[in-house]
Amino acid sequence: MLITLIQKEMMHHILSVRFVALLVMCLLLIPLTLHINYRNYLQNQVNYQASIKLSVAEIDDALHPLRDPPAPDVEFSKLFLEPTPLSVFAKGLEESLPSYLGMTRNGVKQGSMSLGEAPLSSALGNLDFLFVVSTVFSLLALLFTFDAVAGEREAGTLRITLANALPRDLFLWSKLIGGYIVFVLPFLVAFLLGLLLIVSQGFPLGEADIFLRVSSLTLISLLYIGVFFAIGTLISTYLDNSKTALIVAFTVWVLAVLIAPRVGFLTAKLIAPTRAIQSVYMEKTAIRNNLNAEKDEMIVKKMLTLGNLNLNKDHEKIKALREPIDTEYRQKFQEQVSKIERAYQREKKRQESVGENLSRITPTSSLIYVAMNLTETGKIKRNTYFETGTRYYNQLEEAYFSEISDDQFARMMRFTSPDSPKPKKIAPPPDVTETPLLETLRHSAADLLLLCFLAVALTTAAFLKFFRLDI
């Protein structure tokens, strides 16, 4: 009996205008967005390779052996963020992250697109597979289900159907399953066509990790659509008028998809404010300048106690005098800078944690967080990127920066010393490692469980209300 009811429900949807609109929407949106974003990824890959070549030339020129060491704010090396092919499905944080991390003696400097070069389209948001699923298909799912019960109740067919000794649970299951199958089939067909289109252009779907991530993204999208099917069914069981149900369903969609995720982070900025990264970098620069001035005064006092020294002959004495002072002030700089960095990271982490937790009141936020992690354009990739930059800076600090001094006597000795030291070769930037899929799913476990809980809880609530419904 259930299969017969499901088939009837499927035919009801297939013969409706809603199904035609859904089919056209799927066939137009999904393949088109995948194609456009893959072409954009290929262009970003070309720009990435060109930026690396240009950076190598700039660094070689800045570290010319006949020149003084670069100033503290000059970038000795750059760690570029390589575009990921999975950004075809969700651009996520990729375009908002700095295109590179510059290594300076004052710390890690974030390089990003200037405001004058930012495309106007960035103000309108991204059109990608994640946007289509989270925004468009969530609305379509509600439009498919808002009158599942309310429409039949309003037309009087619900009383006739249940008068035939039909169990209420079978009736509601047929509504859910039949509508869901009709809804996801065009979605899956269009998604498959989009995949075939970008694979024909070179997308590496055959790689094991990418294939598993795309498959996981598909399953998460189906679960998210199921959550909104449950929401629409719940609304339909509580209301007996289809027009009212449509208005309530649209209001719920606006709140859940458009407003609540953004309000969470706006609230977090009020609860846990933080400083801008530029102000932190300027504070580090001020600390270096102040300590350099104190170091110069200390070296002058020490030199006066030794009497007249000849810069051309007494290199060893001056070097022996400078080294302990230089080491002391370098240690002071590292301690003060580390303290500032730790405080900034605590503020930033707290603000983000508050906003993330508040935004999880809606399933849309959970889908976005999981999808961005699966496509390597989310929080995990961002943290890995910055952690790699920090490790690279510490490596350069130990091997190169620690041997550079800015005090006036160091500059004099570089000019007067008969054997000027040759600049060391800068170590190349490391690769940003990829997080394994199992580790990604572990980080996303809270959002996955939340989506599963919402699907089960909302469906259960719809059934409980329908069992007690006065027909």
Short mmCIF file of C-alpha atoms in Angstrom, two decimals:
data_model
loop_
_atom_site.label_atom_id
_atom_site.label_comp_id
_atom_site.label_asym_id
_atom_site.label_seq_id
_atom_site.Cartn_x
_atom_site.Cartn_y
_atom_site.Cartn_z
CA MET A 1 0.00 0.00 0.00
CA LEU A 2 2.83 2.40 0.84
CA ILE A 3 4.43 1.90 -2.57
CA THR A 4 1.11 2.63 -4.29
CA LEU A 5 0.68 5.82 -2.29
CA ILE A 6 4.26 6.88 -3.06
CA GLN A 7 3.69 6.33 -6.78
CA LYS A 8 0.49 8.38 -6.63
CA GLU A 9 2.31 11.21 -4.83
CA MET A 10 5.14 11.11 -7.37
CA MET A 11 2.73 11.36 -10.30
CA HIS A 12 0.96 14.25 -8.59
CA HIS A 13 4.23 16.20 -8.40
CA ILE A 14 5.50 15.21 -11.85
CA LEU A 15 2.33 16.51 -13.52
CA SER A 16 2.49 19.83 -11.65
CA VAL A 17 4.01 23.12 -12.78
CA ARG A 18 6.34 23.02 -9.77
CA PHE A 19 8.17 19.99 -11.16
CA VAL A 20 8.71 21.69 -14.53
CA ALA A 21 10.10 24.77 -12.77
CA LEU A 22 12.36 22.57 -10.62
CA LEU A 23 13.65 20.65 -13.65
CA VAL A 24 14.44 23.82 -15.60
CA MET A 25 16.11 25.37 -12.54
CA CYS A 26 18.31 22.31 -12.00
CA LEU A 27 19.37 21.95 -15.63
CA LEU A 28 20.22 25.63 -15.94
CA LEU A 29 21.78 26.46 -12.59
CA ILE A 30 23.93 23.49 -11.59
CA PRO A 31 25.85 22.73 -14.84
CA LEU A 32 26.24 26.44 -15.58
CA THR A 33 27.67 27.33 -12.16
CA LEU A 34 30.05 24.37 -12.20
CA HIS A 35 31.29 25.30 -15.68
CA ILE A 36 31.81 28.99 -14.87
CA ASN A 37 33.54 28.30 -11.56
CA TYR A 38 35.86 25.71 -13.11
CA ARG A 39 36.93 28.22 -15.75
CA ASN A 40 37.53 30.70 -12.96
CA TYR A 41 39.64 28.11 -11.10
CA LEU A 42 41.81 27.55 -14.19
CA GLN A 43 42.44 31.30 -14.45
CA ASN A 44 43.29 31.49 -10.73
CA GLN A 45 45.78 28.66 -11.22
CA VAL A 46 47.50 30.61 -14.02
CA ASN A 47 47.64 33.74 -11.81
CA TYR A 48 49.06 31.65 -8.95
CA GLN A 49 51.93 30.33 -11.08
CA ALA A 50 52.68 33.83 -12.43
CA SER A 51 52.69 35.30 -8.90
CA ILE A 52 55.25 32.73 -7.72
CA LYS A 53 57.62 33.55 -10.60
CA LEU A 54 57.28 37.29 -9.99
CA SER A 55 57.86 36.83 -6.26
CA VAL A 56 61.10 34.91 -6.81
CA ALA A 57 62.42 37.71 -9.03
CA GLU A 58 61.48 40.41 -6.48
CA ILE A 59 63.14 38.56 -3.61
CA ASP A 60 66.36 37.95 -5.56
CA ASP A 61 66.52 41.67 -6.33
CA ALA A 62 65.84 42.68 -2.71
CA LEU A 63 68.54 40.35 -1.36
CA HIS A 64 71.25 41.43 -3.80
CA PRO A 65 74.67 40.84 -2.14
CA LEU A 66 75.81 44.43 -2.75
CA ARG A 67 72.86 45.92 -0.87
CA ASP A 68 72.13 46.35 2.80
CA PRO A 69 69.70 43.90 4.39
CA PRO A 70 66.10 44.91 3.67
CA ALA A 71 64.15 47.01 6.17
CA PRO A 72 62.15 45.20 8.90
CA ASP A 73 58.87 45.56 6.98
CA VAL A 74 60.23 44.26 3.67
CA GLU A 75 58.96 40.84 2.63
CA PHE A 76 61.85 38.38 2.43
CA SER A 77 59.68 35.59 1.07
CA LYS A 78 56.03 34.89 0.28
CA LEU A 79 53.87 31.86 1.00
CA PHE A 80 51.16 31.80 -1.67
CA LEU A 81 47.79 30.11 -1.26
CA GLU A 82 47.30 27.67 -4.11
CA PRO A 83 43.73 27.48 -5.51
CA THR A 84 41.98 24.17 -4.90
CA PRO A 85 39.99 22.48 -7.69
CA LEU A 86 37.20 21.76 -5.20
CA SER A 87 36.50 25.51 -5.01
CA VAL A 88 34.38 24.80 -8.10
CA PHE A 89 31.66 23.63 -5.68
CA ALA A 90 32.13 26.14 -2.86
CA LYS A 91 34.38 29.20 -2.99
CA GLY A 92 34.05 29.58 0.75
CA LEU A 93 36.84 31.61 2.34
CA GLU A 94 39.23 31.28 -0.60
CA GLU A 95 38.58 34.74 -2.04
CA SER A 96 38.57 36.44 1.37
CA LEU A 97 41.87 34.92 2.51
CA PRO A 98 45.09 36.83 1.77
CA SER A 99 46.57 35.70 -1.53
CA TYR A 100 49.94 35.30 0.19
CA LEU A 101 51.67 35.60 3.57
CA GLY A 102 54.76 37.82 3.43
CA MET A 103 57.66 36.99 5.75
CA THR A 104 59.15 40.14 7.31
CA ARG A 105 61.37 40.66 10.34
CA ASN A 106 58.39 42.28 12.07
CA GLY A 107 56.33 39.13 11.62
CA VAL A 108 53.96 37.65 9.07
CA LYS A 109 52.41 40.27 6.83
CA GLN A 110 49.17 39.45 5.05
CA GLY A 111 49.06 40.35 1.39
CA SER A 112 45.62 40.73 -0.11
CA MET A 113 43.80 42.29 -3.01
CA SER A 114 43.57 46.06 -2.64
CA LEU A 115 40.19 47.74 -2.53
CA GLY A 116 40.80 49.41 -5.88
CA GLU A 117 41.40 46.03 -7.54
CA ALA A 118 38.48 44.21 -5.91
CA PRO A 119 35.84 43.25 -8.47
CA LEU A 120 32.44 44.86 -8.08
CA SER A 121 30.89 41.39 -8.35
CA SER A 122 32.33 40.49 -4.93
CA ALA A 123 29.72 42.77 -3.34
CA LEU A 124 26.96 40.61 -4.81
CA GLY A 125 28.23 37.32 -3.35
CA ASN A 126 29.27 34.05 -4.96
CA LEU A 127 27.15 31.92 -7.26
CA ASP A 128 28.38 28.37 -6.76
CA PHE A 129 26.99 24.91 -6.07
CA LEU A 130 26.86 25.57 -2.32
CA PHE A 131 24.79 28.73 -2.84
CA VAL A 132 22.40 26.90 -5.17
CA VAL A 133 21.82 24.13 -2.62
CA SER A 134 21.69 26.25 0.53
CA THR A 135 19.52 29.05 -0.86
CA VAL A 136 17.65 27.98 -3.98
CA PHE A 137 16.89 24.35 -3.22
CA SER A 138 15.94 25.03 0.38
CA LEU A 139 13.23 27.39 -0.90
CA LEU A 140 12.11 24.92 -3.56
CA ALA A 141 11.88 22.16 -0.94
CA LEU A 142 9.50 24.30 1.11
CA LEU A 143 7.44 25.08 -1.99
CA PHE A 144 7.11 21.35 -2.62
CA THR A 145 5.83 20.55 0.86
CA PHE A 146 3.99 23.58 2.27
CA ASP A 147 0.61 22.19 1.11
CA ALA A 148 1.33 18.47 1.54
CA VAL A 149 -1.27 18.19 4.31
CA ALA A 150 -2.80 21.67 4.45
CA GLY A 151 -3.76 21.59 0.76
CA GLU A 152 -5.58 18.25 1.04
CA ARG A 153 -7.21 19.30 4.29
CA GLU A 154 -8.41 22.56 2.75
CA ALA A 155 -9.78 20.73 -0.32
CA GLY A 156 -11.51 18.11 1.83
CA THR A 157 -9.66 15.15 0.25
CA LEU A 158 -7.77 14.35 3.45
CA ARG A 159 -10.96 13.32 5.28
CA ILE A 160 -12.05 11.11 2.36
CA THR A 161 -8.63 9.46 2.10
CA LEU A 162 -8.35 8.68 5.81
CA ALA A 163 -11.97 7.44 5.90
CA ASN A 164 -10.80 4.34 3.98
CA ALA A 165 -9.03 2.92 7.05
CA LEU A 166 -5.67 4.18 5.76
CA PRO A 167 -3.11 4.47 8.58
CA ARG A 168 -2.05 8.03 9.10
CA ASP A 169 1.64 7.17 9.23
CA LEU A 170 1.51 5.56 5.77
CA PHE A 171 -0.24 8.61 4.36
CA LEU A 172 2.37 11.02 5.71
CA TRP A 173 5.29 8.75 4.74
CA SER A 174 3.99 8.65 1.18
CA LYS A 175 3.88 12.44 1.12
CA LEU A 176 7.45 12.74 2.38
CA ILE A 177 9.06 9.93 0.37
CA GLY A 178 7.19 10.55 -2.88
CA GLY A 179 7.84 14.27 -2.85
CA TYR A 180 11.49 13.79 -1.87
CA ILE A 181 12.19 11.31 -4.68
CA VAL A 182 10.64 13.57 -7.31
CA PHE A 183 12.62 16.51 -5.92
CA VAL A 184 16.09 14.93 -5.75
CA LEU A 185 16.00 13.09 -9.10
CA PRO A 186 16.29 16.30 -11.22
CA PHE A 187 18.87 17.57 -8.76
CA LEU A 188 21.04 14.46 -9.10
CA VAL A 189 20.66 14.32 -12.90
CA ALA A 190 21.68 17.98 -13.27
CA PHE A 191 24.59 17.49 -10.86
CA LEU A 192 25.80 14.49 -12.86
CA LEU A 193 25.61 16.49 -16.09
CA GLY A 194 27.58 19.30 -14.45
CA LEU A 195 30.26 16.85 -13.30
CA LEU A 196 30.55 15.35 -16.79
CA LEU A 197 30.90 18.86 -18.21
CA ILE A 198 33.80 19.90 -15.97
CA VAL A 199 35.49 16.48 -16.16
CA SER A 200 35.59 16.89 -19.94
CA GLN A 201 37.50 20.14 -19.31
CA GLY A 202 40.09 18.50 -17.06
CA PHE A 203 38.59 18.43 -13.56
CA PRO A 204 40.41 15.65 -11.62
CA LEU A 205 37.35 13.75 -10.40
CA GLY A 206 39.22 10.47 -10.84
CA GLU A 207 41.52 11.22 -7.89
CA ALA A 208 40.41 9.16 -4.89
CA ASP A 209 40.34 12.03 -2.37
CA ILE A 210 38.46 14.39 -4.68
CA PHE A 211 35.93 11.70 -5.66
CA LEU A 212 35.21 10.88 -2.00
CA ARG A 213 34.86 14.56 -1.10
CA VAL A 214 32.45 15.21 -3.99
CA SER A 215 30.43 12.12 -3.00
CA SER A 216 30.30 13.31 0.62
CA LEU A 217 29.22 16.77 -0.52
CA THR A 218 26.38 15.18 -2.52
CA LEU A 219 25.16 13.18 0.50
CA ILE A 220 25.30 16.24 2.76
CA SER A 221 23.28 18.22 0.21
CA LEU A 222 20.63 15.49 0.11
CA LEU A 223 20.46 15.48 3.92
CA TYR A 224 20.07 19.28 3.95
CA ILE A 225 17.23 19.10 1.42
CA GLY A 226 15.63 16.45 3.64
CA VAL A 227 15.74 18.84 6.59
CA PHE A 228 13.77 21.47 4.65
CA PHE A 229 11.31 18.81 3.47
CA ALA A 230 10.70 18.04 7.15
CA ILE A 231 10.28 21.76 7.93
CA GLY A 232 7.74 22.18 5.12
CA THR A 233 5.80 19.10 6.20
CA LEU A 234 5.75 20.29 9.81
CA ILE A 235 4.35 23.67 8.75
CA SER A 236 1.74 21.94 6.60
CA THR A 237 0.50 19.76 9.46
CA TYR A 238 0.08 22.71 11.84
CA LEU A 239 -1.90 24.90 9.41
CA ASP A 240 -5.14 24.11 7.65
CA ASN A 241 -4.92 26.83 4.99
CA SER A 242 -2.43 26.49 2.11
CA LYS A 243 -2.03 30.24 1.61
CA THR A 244 -1.17 30.76 5.25
CA ALA A 245 1.21 27.80 5.09
CA LEU A 246 2.97 29.34 2.07
CA ILE A 247 3.45 32.68 3.87
CA VAL A 248 4.77 30.95 7.01
CA ALA A 249 7.07 28.71 4.96
CA PHE A 250 8.54 31.69 3.12
CA THR A 251 9.01 33.58 6.40
CA VAL A 252 10.79 30.60 7.94
CA TRP A 253 13.04 30.38 4.87
CA VAL A 254 13.99 34.06 5.06
CA LEU A 255 14.82 33.77 8.76
CA ALA A 256 16.65 30.44 8.51
CA VAL A 257 18.63 31.04 5.31
CA LEU A 258 19.11 34.79 4.91
CA ILE A 259 18.99 36.38 8.35
CA ALA A 260 19.91 34.05 11.23
CA PRO A 261 23.37 32.96 9.94
CA ARG A 262 24.45 36.60 9.56
CA VAL A 263 22.91 37.81 12.81
CA GLY A 264 25.01 35.28 14.72
CA PHE A 265 28.29 36.85 13.64
CA LEU A 266 26.99 40.41 14.00
CA THR A 267 26.07 39.57 17.58
CA ALA A 268 29.51 38.03 18.15
CA LYS A 269 31.18 41.30 17.17
CA LEU A 270 29.27 43.03 19.95
CA ILE A 271 29.83 40.30 22.53
CA ALA A 272 33.50 39.63 21.74
CA PRO A 273 35.10 42.54 19.82
CA THR A 274 38.61 42.19 18.43
CA ARG A 275 41.29 44.36 16.84
CA ALA A 276 42.12 44.56 13.14
CA ILE A 277 45.15 42.60 11.93
CA GLN A 278 46.69 45.80 10.53
CA SER A 279 46.76 47.42 13.97
CA VAL A 280 48.46 44.33 15.42
CA TYR A 281 51.15 44.48 12.74
CA MET A 282 51.70 48.22 13.33
CA GLU A 283 52.03 47.54 17.07
CA LYS A 284 54.76 44.98 16.37
CA THR A 285 56.56 47.50 14.16
CA ALA A 286 56.43 50.14 16.91
CA ILE A 287 57.89 47.65 19.42
CA ARG A 288 60.81 46.89 17.09
CA ASN A 289 61.53 50.59 16.55
CA ASN A 290 61.46 51.35 20.28
CA LEU A 291 63.70 48.42 21.16
CA ASN A 292 66.16 49.34 18.39
CA ALA A 293 66.43 52.85 19.85
CA GLU A 294 67.05 51.44 23.34
CA LYS A 295 69.63 49.00 21.96
CA ASP A 296 71.53 51.81 20.22
CA GLU A 297 71.71 53.75 23.50
CA MET A 298 72.92 50.67 25.37
CA ILE A 299 75.66 49.96 22.81
CA VAL A 300 76.86 53.59 22.92
CA LYS A 301 77.13 53.46 26.71
CA LYS A 302 79.11 50.22 26.55
CA MET A 303 81.45 51.59 23.90
CA LEU A 304 82.13 54.71 25.96
CA THR A 305 83.30 52.54 28.84
CA LEU A 306 85.94 50.95 26.56
CA GLY A 307 87.43 54.23 25.42
CA ASN A 308 88.14 55.15 21.84
CA LEU A 309 87.48 52.32 19.42
CA ASN A 310 88.47 52.28 15.76
CA LEU A 311 85.69 50.93 13.55
CA ASN A 312 88.27 49.91 10.95
CA LYS A 313 90.49 47.92 13.33
CA ASP A 314 88.49 46.90 16.39
CA HIS A 315 85.83 44.77 14.68
CA GLU A 316 86.23 41.85 17.07
CA LYS A 317 85.90 44.03 20.18
CA ILE A 318 82.81 45.76 18.84
CA LYS A 319 81.33 42.44 17.80
CA ALA A 320 81.97 40.95 21.24
CA LEU A 321 80.35 44.02 22.83
CA ARG A 322 77.32 43.99 20.54
CA GLU A 323 76.42 40.32 20.52
CA PRO A 324 75.08 39.94 24.10
CA ILE A 325 73.12 43.20 23.80
CA ASP A 326 71.75 42.19 20.42
CA THR A 327 70.68 38.79 21.77
CA GLU A 328 69.02 40.38 24.80
CA TYR A 329 66.94 42.81 22.76
CA ARG A 330 66.05 40.20 20.16
CA GLN A 331 64.68 38.04 22.96
CA LYS A 332 62.72 41.01 24.35
CA PHE A 333 61.23 41.63 20.92
CA GLN A 334 60.15 38.00 20.53
CA GLU A 335 58.59 37.91 23.98
CA GLN A 336 56.59 41.11 23.50
CA VAL A 337 55.51 40.20 19.97
CA SER A 338 54.47 36.70 21.06
CA LYS A 339 52.40 38.19 23.87
CA ILE A 340 50.58 40.50 21.43
CA GLU A 341 50.04 37.67 18.94
CA ARG A 342 48.64 35.31 21.57
CA ALA A 343 46.24 37.98 22.86
CA TYR A 344 45.05 38.75 19.32
CA GLN A 345 44.54 35.07 18.48
CA ARG A 346 42.54 34.56 21.69
CA GLU A 347 40.28 37.51 20.86
CA LYS A 348 39.83 36.35 17.28
CA LYS A 349 39.15 32.73 18.23
CA ARG A 350 36.60 33.73 20.89
CA GLN A 351 34.72 36.03 18.52
CA GLU A 352 34.62 33.40 15.78
CA SER A 353 33.55 30.66 18.20
CA VAL A 354 30.67 32.78 19.53
CA GLY A 355 29.49 33.68 16.02
CA GLU A 356 29.82 30.11 14.77
CA ASN A 357 27.81 28.66 17.64
CA LEU A 358 25.10 31.32 17.41
CA SER A 359 24.73 30.81 13.65
CA ARG A 360 24.23 27.06 14.12
CA ILE A 361 20.64 27.79 15.15
CA THR A 362 19.82 27.16 11.47
CA PRO A 363 20.66 24.13 9.28
CA THR A 364 22.00 26.44 6.56
CA SER A 365 25.05 27.36 8.63
CA SER A 366 25.80 23.71 9.36
CA LEU A 367 25.63 22.86 5.64
CA ILE A 368 27.94 25.75 4.75
CA TYR A 369 30.54 24.78 7.38
CA VAL A 370 30.58 21.11 6.33
CA ALA A 371 30.64 21.91 2.59
CA MET A 372 33.49 24.40 2.94
CA ASN A 373 35.55 21.90 4.92
CA LEU A 374 34.89 19.15 2.36
CA THR A 375 35.91 21.43 -0.53
CA GLU A 376 39.01 22.69 1.34
CA THR A 377 37.86 26.30 1.29
CA GLY A 378 36.75 26.62 4.90
CA LYS A 379 38.01 27.01 8.42
CA ILE A 380 40.30 23.96 8.35
CA LYS A 381 42.15 25.15 5.24
CA ARG A 382 42.42 28.70 6.60
CA ASN A 383 43.91 27.51 9.90
CA THR A 384 46.35 25.21 8.10
CA TYR A 385 47.39 28.08 5.83
CA PHE A 386 48.16 30.45 8.71
CA GLU A 387 49.83 27.73 10.80
CA THR A 388 52.11 26.93 7.85
CA GLY A 389 52.95 30.62 7.55
CA THR A 390 53.81 30.81 11.26
CA ARG A 391 56.08 27.75 11.05
CA TYR A 392 57.80 29.17 7.99
CA TYR A 393 58.36 32.49 9.75
CA ASN A 394 59.84 30.73 12.79
CA GLN A 395 62.16 28.82 10.46
CA LEU A 396 63.35 32.06 8.82
CA GLU A 397 63.67 33.77 12.20
CA GLU A 398 65.99 31.06 13.48
CA ALA A 399 68.06 30.64 10.31
CA TYR A 400 68.16 34.18 8.88
CA PHE A 401 66.38 37.03 10.68
CA SER A 402 68.20 36.47 13.99
CA GLU A 403 71.54 37.29 12.34
CA ILE A 404 70.40 40.68 11.02
CA SER A 405 70.87 43.80 13.18
CA ASP A 406 69.54 47.29 12.53
CA ASP A 407 71.57 49.37 14.98
CA GLN A 408 73.84 52.06 13.61
CA PHE A 409 77.03 50.25 14.61
CA ALA A 410 76.03 47.12 12.72
CA ARG A 411 75.49 49.25 9.61
CA MET A 412 78.88 50.91 10.06
CA MET A 413 80.63 47.58 10.44
CA ARG A 414 79.05 46.29 7.25
CA PHE A 415 80.65 49.19 5.39
CA THR A 416 84.05 49.09 7.10
CA SER A 417 84.57 45.34 7.49
CA PRO A 418 87.04 43.92 4.95
CA ASP A 419 85.11 40.63 4.79
CA SER A 420 81.45 41.47 4.44
CA PRO A 421 79.29 38.40 5.09
CA LYS A 422 77.44 37.04 2.09
CA PRO A 423 73.66 36.87 2.44
CA LYS A 424 72.28 33.42 3.12
CA LYS A 425 69.91 31.79 0.68
CA ILE A 426 66.31 32.07 1.85
CA ALA A 427 64.61 28.71 2.35
CA PRO A 428 61.70 28.24 -0.09
CA PRO A 429 58.18 28.37 1.36
CA PRO A 430 56.68 24.98 2.30
CA ASP A 431 53.54 23.53 0.76
CA VAL A 432 50.25 23.96 2.58
CA THR A 433 49.35 20.40 3.55
CA GLU A 434 45.92 18.98 2.84
CA THR A 435 43.76 17.64 5.66
CA PRO A 436 42.70 13.97 5.20
CA LEU A 437 39.01 13.35 4.59
CA LEU A 438 38.52 11.44 7.85
CA GLU A 439 40.04 14.34 9.79
CA THR A 440 37.78 16.75 7.92
CA LEU A 441 34.69 14.73 8.84
CA ARG A 442 35.84 14.61 12.45
CA HIS A 443 36.07 18.41 12.55
CA SER A 444 32.62 18.62 10.97
CA ALA A 445 31.01 16.02 13.26
CA ALA A 446 29.00 18.61 15.24
CA ASP A 447 27.39 20.05 12.11
CA LEU A 448 26.71 16.60 10.63
CA LEU A 449 25.03 15.44 13.83
CA LEU A 450 23.03 18.65 14.01
CA LEU A 451 21.67 18.15 10.48
CA CYS A 452 20.77 14.53 11.26
CA PHE A 453 19.11 15.58 14.53
CA LEU A 454 17.04 18.28 12.82
CA ALA A 455 15.88 15.88 10.10
CA VAL A 456 14.76 13.30 12.66
CA ALA A 457 13.33 15.75 15.20
CA LEU A 458 11.32 17.79 12.69
CA THR A 459 9.96 14.67 10.98
CA THR A 460 8.96 13.22 14.36
CA ALA A 461 7.25 16.46 15.34
CA ALA A 462 5.29 16.43 12.05
CA PHE A 463 4.13 12.85 12.65
CA LEU A 464 3.11 13.53 16.25
CA LYS A 465 1.07 16.55 15.21
CA PHE A 466 -0.55 14.65 12.32
CA PHE A 467 -1.55 11.75 14.61
CA ARG A 468 -3.39 14.22 16.89
CA LEU A 469 -4.85 16.24 14.02
CA ASP A 470 -8.61 16.69 14.05
CA ILE A 471 -9.66 15.93 10.49
#
